[in-house]
Amino acid sequence: MPRGSPRFREWLEMSERLCPRDEAEVVEAVRWAVSNGRTLDVAGSGSKAGLGRHIQTDATLELGGLFGVTLYEPEELVLSAKAGTTVAEIEALVAASKQMLAFEPMDFGPLLGVAPGGGTLGGLMACNLAGPRRPSAGAARDHALGIRAVSGRAEAFKAGGRVVKNVTGYDLPRGLAGSYGTLAAFTELTIKVLPRPETVETLLLLGLDPAAAAGAMSAAVGSYYDVSGAAYVPEAVAAAIPAVAGAGASVTALRLEGVAPSIRHRRGKLEEILRGRGTLSFLDAEASLAFWQAVRDVTPFAAFVTSPPRGEVGAAAAPGEGTGRAPSPSPRPLPVGERETHALWRVSVAPMAGPSIGAALAGLGARCLYDWAGGLVWVEMPGAEPQTAAVRAAVAAAGGGHATLIRASAAARAGEEVFQPLDPITGALIARMKNGFDPGRVLSPGRMYAGV
């Protein structure tokens, strides 16, 4: 139906799910919300709907209808796609040209009880996702070149460009990354892609305690031997990762990527550095890929699945195609067991402080997985209670950092500070950004912090 027509307005009034098909309809939907004092929960496929504070809005603005890769130039290492294009489609497309998303975005679906493969490019940037390669390659915001978006004022705008040298003015792509849809609704994004390593191996040290593992990882990532991933998995958690389940001990993993001769040389040098710290072993390319995907997606702490997930996501749309294919369906919830109710935290601290987080929470029965050489600690509590005071006290005792409540009941997410509490200066800055982009508090109000 024509935009702006009475029937279109009536559809907006009666629907709790607004599903625009292009940027102009996004503008129209937000304009309607502004004019009528309504609030909108900005979403892509809904795979990360459980992240952030639990909020109630008048309608959901679903951007999954904006799909398709609009530009892909492998020789220029650049890709543009509509915000509702799934990450799985994009990764399949660039993999065919032996390229990758270097920041290694995780799939939150299984952690939140949703089938894997449904996350979108817009959601990826809205949450500023990154995986084990984060310390060396950066996060999603570090690979953003340009955006198109609609603000809470119902104004379409663009920022950045399709090549780095054309990016001028305020760096809005980076500024809006990680805003969880509270400032603007992305409609199209341009990102950098990079060549994929020829092969990969993983050097393992078995049987270390967390403090010894942190020392070993520090020595490895501080060496000249280009370690692209460093993780520590306690024995009980490693048993849930098939690639290392047979180790029968804790696993300290160091990833080496590149051409095979270089990997062999660097692995030998690292073995010399680390010999005597623990039992040495390694994973070949196939096992390494499986292991690091499990670390990336924190699969040992995933919601318990009792039936297989849905089929694979379809092939990517060719560059320039944005119509003629139905949008990917929203990820369906997976059947889940008791473990879904266990609260889950994502804690970022100085790498050598990671073990102190696990030690402080061990008495509560928490289980941990350490990524980023110990700087990222995933903490699964023994039950549904987040035990926020204990987690934040552990972070403070470790010298400070950020603790984000990733999984908890809706009641807990509504009543707790899900994100790290803000100091007054940062809080005032965020409020000013909200006032600039969304003065009417239309877009996902309160998703990150109450009042904004």
Coordinates of C-alpha atoms in Angstrom, one line a residue:
M1 CA 0.0 0.0 0.0
P2 CA 1.3 3.6 -0.7
R3 CA 3.3 5.2 2.1
G4 CA 1.4 8.0 3.7
S5 CA -2.0 6.7 2.6
P6 CA -4.8 6.4 5.1
R7 CA -4.6 2.6 4.9
F8 CA -0.8 2.7 5.6
R9 CA -1.5 4.9 8.6
E10 CA -4.2 2.5 9.8
W11 CA -1.8 -0.4 9.5
L12 CA 0.7 1.4 11.7
E13 CA -2.0 2.1 14.3
M14 CA -3.2 -1.5 14.5
S15 CA 0.0 -3.4 14.3
E16 CA 2.3 -4.4 17.1
R17 CA 5.0 -5.5 14.6
L18 CA 6.1 -2.9 12.1
C19 CA 7.9 -4.6 9.2
P20 CA 9.2 -1.9 6.8
R21 CA 10.6 -3.0 3.4
D22 CA 12.8 0.0 2.8
E23 CA 14.4 3.0 4.4
A24 CA 11.4 5.3 3.5
E25 CA 9.0 3.0 5.4
V26 CA 11.4 3.0 8.4
V27 CA 11.2 6.8 8.3
E28 CA 7.4 6.7 8.1
A29 CA 7.1 4.2 11.0
V30 CA 9.3 6.3 13.2
R31 CA 7.5 9.5 12.2
W32 CA 4.2 7.9 13.1
A33 CA 5.6 6.9 16.5
V34 CA 6.9 10.4 17.2
S35 CA 3.6 12.0 16.2
N36 CA 1.5 9.7 18.3
G37 CA 3.8 9.4 21.4
R38 CA 4.5 5.7 20.8
T39 CA 7.7 3.8 21.6
L40 CA 9.4 1.2 19.3
D41 CA 11.7 -1.7 20.1
V42 CA 14.2 -1.8 17.3
A43 CA 15.0 -5.3 16.2
G44 CA 16.4 -7.3 13.3
S45 CA 15.6 -11.0 13.4
G46 CA 15.0 -11.0 17.2
S47 CA 18.0 -13.3 17.9
K48 CA 19.3 -10.9 20.5
A49 CA 16.0 -9.7 21.9
G50 CA 17.0 -11.1 25.3
L51 CA 20.0 -8.8 25.6
G52 CA 19.9 -5.6 27.6
R53 CA 17.3 -4.4 30.1
H54 CA 13.8 -5.8 29.7
I55 CA 11.6 -3.1 28.2
Q56 CA 8.0 -2.8 27.1
T57 CA 7.2 -0.7 24.1
D58 CA 4.1 0.0 22.0
A59 CA 5.4 -1.8 18.9
T60 CA 8.4 -3.6 17.5
L61 CA 10.2 -2.1 14.5
E62 CA 11.5 -5.3 12.7
L63 CA 14.1 -4.5 10.1
G64 CA 14.5 -8.0 8.8
G65 CA 12.6 -6.9 5.6
L66 CA 15.6 -4.8 4.7
F67 CA 17.9 -7.5 3.3
G68 CA 20.4 -8.1 0.6
V69 CA 24.1 -7.4 -0.2
T70 CA 24.2 -4.1 -2.3
L71 CA 27.9 -4.0 -2.9
Y72 CA 30.8 -6.5 -2.6
E73 CA 34.2 -5.7 -4.1
P74 CA 36.6 -8.4 -2.9
E75 CA 39.6 -6.7 -4.5
E76 CA 38.7 -3.5 -2.4
L77 CA 37.9 -5.5 0.7
V78 CA 34.6 -3.7 1.2
L79 CA 31.0 -4.9 1.5
S80 CA 27.7 -3.1 1.8
A81 CA 24.4 -4.7 2.9
K82 CA 21.0 -3.8 4.2
A83 CA 20.7 -4.0 7.9
G84 CA 18.5 -7.1 7.9
T85 CA 20.9 -9.3 6.0
T86 CA 22.0 -12.2 8.1
V87 CA 25.6 -12.5 9.2
A88 CA 25.6 -16.1 8.1
E89 CA 24.7 -15.0 4.5
I90 CA 27.5 -12.4 4.5
E91 CA 30.1 -14.9 5.9
A92 CA 29.2 -17.4 3.3
L93 CA 29.5 -14.8 0.5
V94 CA 32.9 -13.5 1.6
A95 CA 34.2 -17.1 2.4
A96 CA 33.7 -17.9 -1.3
S97 CA 36.4 -15.2 -2.0
K98 CA 38.6 -16.5 0.8
Q99 CA 37.8 -13.5 2.9
M100 CA 36.3 -13.0 6.4
L101 CA 34.9 -10.7 9.0
A102 CA 38.1 -10.4 10.9
F103 CA 36.5 -9.3 14.2
E104 CA 34.9 -12.8 14.4
P105 CA 31.3 -11.8 15.5
M106 CA 29.8 -14.3 17.9
D107 CA 26.3 -15.8 17.5
F108 CA 24.3 -15.0 20.6
G109 CA 21.4 -17.2 19.6
P110 CA 22.3 -20.4 21.4
L111 CA 23.2 -18.5 24.6
L112 CA 19.7 -17.0 24.6
G113 CA 17.8 -20.1 23.7
V114 CA 17.4 -19.2 20.0
A115 CA 18.4 -21.2 16.9
P116 CA 21.9 -20.2 15.5
G117 CA 22.4 -18.4 12.3
G118 CA 19.7 -15.7 12.6
G119 CA 21.7 -12.7 13.7
T120 CA 21.7 -9.7 11.3
L121 CA 24.3 -7.2 10.2
G122 CA 22.4 -4.4 11.8
G123 CA 22.2 -6.3 15.1
L124 CA 25.9 -7.1 14.9
M125 CA 26.8 -3.4 14.7
A126 CA 24.1 -2.3 17.2
C127 CA 25.7 -4.6 19.8
N128 CA 29.3 -4.1 18.6
L129 CA 30.1 -7.8 18.5
A130 CA 33.5 -9.4 18.5
G131 CA 35.0 -12.8 19.1
P132 CA 38.4 -14.3 20.1
R133 CA 40.3 -12.1 17.6
R134 CA 39.1 -8.9 19.3
P135 CA 42.5 -8.0 21.0
S136 CA 44.3 -8.1 17.6
A137 CA 41.6 -7.2 15.1
G138 CA 39.3 -5.0 17.1
A139 CA 35.5 -5.1 17.4
A140 CA 32.7 -4.5 14.8
R141 CA 33.0 -0.7 15.2
D142 CA 36.6 -0.8 14.1
H143 CA 35.5 -2.3 10.7
A144 CA 32.6 0.0 10.0
L145 CA 33.1 2.4 7.1
G146 CA 29.7 3.8 6.6
I147 CA 26.1 3.6 7.6
R148 CA 22.6 4.7 6.6
A149 CA 20.2 5.0 9.5
V150 CA 17.0 6.7 10.8
S151 CA 17.1 8.7 14.0
G152 CA 14.4 8.9 16.7
R153 CA 13.5 12.3 15.0
A154 CA 12.3 10.3 12.0
E155 CA 15.2 11.7 10.0
A156 CA 17.2 9.5 7.5
F157 CA 20.9 10.2 7.5
K158 CA 24.2 8.7 6.3
A159 CA 27.7 8.9 7.6
G160 CA 31.1 7.6 6.5
G161 CA 31.6 6.1 3.1
R162 CA 32.6 3.0 1.2
V163 CA 36.4 3.6 1.4
V164 CA 38.4 4.8 4.3
K165 CA 39.8 7.9 2.6
N166 CA 36.2 9.1 2.0
V167 CA 35.3 9.0 5.7
T168 CA 35.1 12.6 6.9
G169 CA 33.3 14.5 9.7
Y170 CA 32.0 12.9 12.9
D171 CA 32.7 9.2 13.1
L172 CA 29.1 8.3 13.6
P173 CA 29.5 4.6 12.5
R174 CA 31.8 4.0 15.5
G175 CA 29.7 6.2 17.8
L176 CA 26.5 4.4 17.1
A177 CA 28.0 0.9 17.3
G178 CA 27.1 -0.6 20.6
S179 CA 24.1 1.6 21.2
Y180 CA 21.6 -1.3 21.0
G181 CA 19.2 0.5 18.8
T182 CA 18.6 3.3 21.3
L183 CA 19.9 6.1 19.1
A184 CA 19.0 5.1 15.5
A185 CA 17.8 2.3 13.4
F186 CA 20.4 1.1 10.9
T187 CA 19.1 0.6 7.4
E188 CA 22.4 -0.2 5.5
L189 CA 26.0 -0.6 6.5
T190 CA 29.4 -0.7 4.8
I191 CA 32.2 -2.7 6.5
K192 CA 35.7 -3.8 5.8
V193 CA 36.5 -7.5 5.1
L194 CA 39.9 -9.0 5.2
P195 CA 41.7 -12.0 3.6
R196 CA 41.1 -15.3 5.4
P197 CA 44.2 -17.1 6.7
E198 CA 45.4 -20.0 4.7
T199 CA 45.3 -22.4 7.6
V200 CA 45.2 -22.5 11.4
E201 CA 46.6 -24.6 14.3
T202 CA 46.2 -24.3 18.0
L203 CA 48.9 -24.9 20.6
L204 CA 47.6 -26.4 23.8
L205 CA 48.9 -26.4 27.4
L206 CA 47.1 -28.9 29.6
G207 CA 46.5 -28.9 33.3
L208 CA 47.2 -25.3 34.3
D209 CA 45.3 -23.4 37.0
P210 CA 43.8 -20.0 36.0
A211 CA 46.7 -17.9 37.3
A212 CA 49.3 -20.0 35.6
A213 CA 47.3 -20.0 32.4
A214 CA 47.1 -16.2 32.5
G215 CA 50.9 -16.0 32.8
A216 CA 51.3 -18.4 29.9
M217 CA 48.9 -16.5 27.7
S218 CA 50.5 -13.2 28.5
A219 CA 53.9 -14.6 27.5
A220 CA 52.5 -15.9 24.3
V221 CA 50.5 -12.9 23.1
G222 CA 53.4 -10.6 24.2
S223 CA 55.9 -12.5 22.0
Y224 CA 56.8 -11.9 18.3
Y225 CA 54.8 -15.0 17.2
D226 CA 51.5 -13.4 16.2
V227 CA 49.0 -15.3 18.4
S228 CA 45.5 -14.5 17.1
G229 CA 43.6 -16.1 20.0
A230 CA 44.3 -17.0 23.6
A231 CA 41.7 -18.7 25.8
Y232 CA 41.6 -20.7 29.0
V233 CA 39.0 -23.4 29.6
P234 CA 38.8 -25.1 33.0
E235 CA 38.5 -28.9 32.9
A236 CA 34.8 -29.1 33.7
V237 CA 34.0 -26.6 31.0
A238 CA 36.4 -28.1 28.5
A239 CA 34.4 -31.4 28.8
A240 CA 31.6 -29.7 27.0
I241 CA 33.7 -28.7 23.9
P242 CA 34.1 -31.8 21.6
A243 CA 37.4 -30.7 20.2
V244 CA 39.1 -30.9 23.6
A245 CA 36.7 -33.0 25.6
G246 CA 39.1 -35.9 25.8
A247 CA 41.9 -33.8 27.3
G248 CA 40.8 -34.7 30.8
A249 CA 42.4 -31.4 32.1
S250 CA 42.1 -27.7 31.8
V251 CA 43.0 -26.3 28.4
T252 CA 45.0 -23.2 27.6
A253 CA 44.7 -22.6 23.9
L254 CA 46.9 -20.3 21.7
R255 CA 45.8 -19.9 18.0
L256 CA 48.3 -19.5 15.2
E257 CA 47.0 -18.5 11.7
G258 CA 48.7 -18.0 8.4
V259 CA 50.6 -20.1 5.9
A260 CA 51.7 -23.6 7.1
P261 CA 55.5 -23.0 7.2
S262 CA 55.1 -19.9 9.3
I263 CA 52.8 -21.7 11.7
R264 CA 55.2 -24.5 12.2
H265 CA 58.0 -22.0 12.9
R266 CA 56.0 -20.0 15.4
R267 CA 54.6 -23.0 17.1
G268 CA 58.1 -24.3 17.7
K269 CA 59.2 -21.0 19.1
L270 CA 56.2 -20.8 21.4
E271 CA 56.9 -24.4 22.6
E272 CA 60.4 -23.3 23.6
I273 CA 58.9 -20.3 25.6
L274 CA 56.2 -22.3 27.3
R275 CA 58.0 -25.7 27.9
G276 CA 57.8 -26.7 31.5
R277 CA 54.6 -24.7 32.2
G278 CA 52.3 -27.6 31.3
T279 CA 51.7 -30.6 29.0
L280 CA 52.0 -29.5 25.4
S281 CA 49.6 -30.6 22.7
F282 CA 48.0 -29.1 19.6
L283 CA 44.9 -29.1 17.4
D284 CA 45.0 -29.4 13.6
A285 CA 43.1 -27.0 11.3
E286 CA 39.7 -28.8 11.5
A287 CA 39.7 -29.2 15.3
S288 CA 41.0 -25.6 15.7
L289 CA 38.1 -24.2 13.7
A290 CA 35.6 -26.1 15.8
F291 CA 37.3 -25.2 19.1
W292 CA 37.4 -21.5 18.4
Q293 CA 33.9 -21.4 17.2
A294 CA 32.9 -23.0 20.5
V295 CA 34.9 -20.3 22.4
R296 CA 33.4 -17.6 20.3
D297 CA 29.8 -18.6 20.9
V298 CA 30.4 -19.8 24.5
T299 CA 28.7 -23.1 23.7
P300 CA 29.5 -24.7 27.0
F301 CA 27.1 -22.2 28.6
A302 CA 24.5 -22.3 25.8
A303 CA 20.8 -22.8 26.7
F304 CA 20.3 -26.6 26.9
V305 CA 19.0 -27.8 23.5
T306 CA 16.9 -31.0 23.4
S307 CA 16.3 -31.1 19.6
P308 CA 18.4 -30.2 16.6
P309 CA 18.4 -26.6 15.3
R310 CA 16.7 -25.6 12.0
G311 CA 18.4 -26.0 8.7
E312 CA 21.1 -23.9 7.2
V313 CA 20.5 -20.4 6.2
G314 CA 20.0 -20.0 2.4
A315 CA 22.6 -18.7 0.0
A316 CA 23.5 -15.0 0.0
A317 CA 21.9 -12.5 -2.3
A318 CA 24.1 -11.4 -5.1
P319 CA 25.5 -7.8 -4.8
G320 CA 22.9 -5.3 -5.9
E321 CA 20.0 -7.6 -5.2
G322 CA 17.6 -6.4 -2.5
T323 CA 14.3 -7.7 -3.7
G324 CA 12.8 -10.9 -5.0
R325 CA 13.5 -13.1 -1.9
A326 CA 11.5 -13.4 1.3
P327 CA 13.4 -12.2 4.3
S328 CA 14.9 -14.9 6.5
P329 CA 12.4 -16.0 9.1
S330 CA 12.9 -14.9 12.7
P331 CA 14.9 -17.5 14.6
R332 CA 12.6 -19.8 16.5
P333 CA 13.2 -20.5 20.1
L334 CA 15.0 -23.8 20.8
P335 CA 13.6 -26.3 23.2
V336 CA 15.6 -25.5 26.4
G337 CA 16.2 -27.2 29.6
E338 CA 17.0 -26.1 33.1
R339 CA 20.3 -24.5 32.2
E340 CA 18.6 -21.6 30.3
T341 CA 17.6 -20.2 33.7
H342 CA 21.2 -19.9 34.9
A343 CA 22.3 -16.3 34.9
L344 CA 25.2 -15.5 32.6
W345 CA 27.7 -12.5 32.9
R346 CA 30.2 -11.1 30.4
V347 CA 33.0 -9.5 32.4
S348 CA 35.8 -7.5 30.8
V349 CA 38.9 -6.7 33.0
A350 CA 42.7 -6.4 32.6
P351 CA 43.9 -9.8 31.2
M352 CA 46.0 -10.7 34.3
A353 CA 43.0 -9.9 36.5
G354 CA 40.7 -12.5 34.9
P355 CA 41.6 -15.3 37.3
S356 CA 40.7 -13.2 40.3
I357 CA 37.1 -13.0 39.0
G358 CA 36.8 -16.7 38.9
A359 CA 38.4 -17.1 42.3
A360 CA 36.1 -14.5 43.9
L361 CA 33.0 -16.2 42.5
A362 CA 34.0 -19.8 42.8
G363 CA 32.5 -20.0 46.3
L364 CA 29.1 -19.2 44.8
G365 CA 29.4 -22.2 42.4
A366 CA 30.0 -20.1 39.3
R367 CA 31.7 -21.6 36.3
C368 CA 34.0 -19.5 34.0
L369 CA 35.4 -19.5 30.5
Y370 CA 38.3 -17.1 29.8
D371 CA 38.9 -15.5 26.4
W372 CA 41.1 -12.6 25.2
A373 CA 44.1 -13.9 27.1
G374 CA 42.1 -13.7 30.3
G375 CA 40.6 -10.2 29.7
L376 CA 37.1 -11.5 28.9
V377 CA 35.5 -13.8 31.5
W378 CA 32.2 -15.5 30.8
V379 CA 30.6 -16.3 34.2
E380 CA 27.7 -18.7 34.5
M381 CA 26.0 -18.6 37.9
P382 CA 24.7 -21.8 39.4
G383 CA 21.0 -20.6 39.2
A384 CA 18.7 -17.9 38.0
E385 CA 19.8 -15.4 40.6
P386 CA 22.3 -13.0 38.9
Q387 CA 24.0 -12.2 42.3
T388 CA 24.8 -8.8 40.9
A389 CA 26.4 -7.4 44.1
A390 CA 28.9 -10.2 44.2
V391 CA 29.8 -9.9 40.6
R392 CA 30.3 -6.2 40.7
A393 CA 32.3 -6.5 43.9
A394 CA 34.6 -9.0 42.2
V395 CA 35.1 -6.6 39.3
A396 CA 35.9 -3.7 41.6
A397 CA 38.4 -5.9 43.6
A398 CA 40.1 -6.8 40.3
G399 CA 40.9 -3.2 39.6
G400 CA 37.8 -2.3 37.7
G401 CA 36.2 -3.3 34.4
H402 CA 32.8 -3.9 32.9
A403 CA 30.3 -6.5 33.8
T404 CA 27.2 -7.1 31.6
L405 CA 24.3 -9.4 32.5
I406 CA 23.8 -11.4 29.3
R407 CA 21.2 -13.9 30.4
A408 CA 18.6 -13.7 33.2
S409 CA 14.9 -13.7 33.7
A410 CA 12.9 -10.7 32.3
A411 CA 12.2 -9.7 35.9
A412 CA 15.9 -9.6 36.8
R413 CA 16.8 -7.7 33.6
A414 CA 14.1 -5.1 34.4
G415 CA 15.2 -4.6 38.0
E416 CA 19.0 -5.0 37.7
E417 CA 21.7 -2.7 36.2
V418 CA 22.3 -4.9 33.2
F419 CA 25.3 -2.9 31.9
Q420 CA 28.1 -1.5 34.0
P421 CA 26.8 1.5 36.0
L422 CA 27.9 4.8 34.6
D423 CA 30.0 7.4 36.2
P424 CA 28.3 10.9 36.2
I425 CA 30.4 12.3 33.3
T426 CA 29.8 9.3 31.0
G427 CA 26.1 9.2 32.0
A428 CA 25.7 12.9 31.1
L429 CA 27.4 12.3 27.7
I430 CA 25.1 9.4 26.9
A431 CA 22.1 11.4 27.9
R432 CA 23.2 14.2 25.6
M433 CA 23.6 11.8 22.7
K434 CA 20.1 10.4 23.3
N435 CA 18.7 13.9 23.4
G436 CA 20.4 14.6 20.1
F437 CA 19.3 11.5 18.2
D438 CA 16.1 10.6 20.0
P439 CA 14.7 13.4 22.2
G440 CA 11.3 11.8 22.3
R441 CA 12.7 8.5 23.7
V442 CA 11.0 6.6 20.9
L443 CA 13.7 4.0 20.0
S444 CA 14.2 1.2 22.5
P445 CA 13.9 3.5 25.5
G446 CA 15.6 2.1 28.6
R447 CA 17.2 -0.8 26.7
M448 CA 20.7 0.1 28.1
Y449 CA 20.0 2.5 31.0
A450 CA 16.8 3.7 32.6
G451 CA 15.7 7.0 31.2
V452 CA 17.7 6.7 28.0

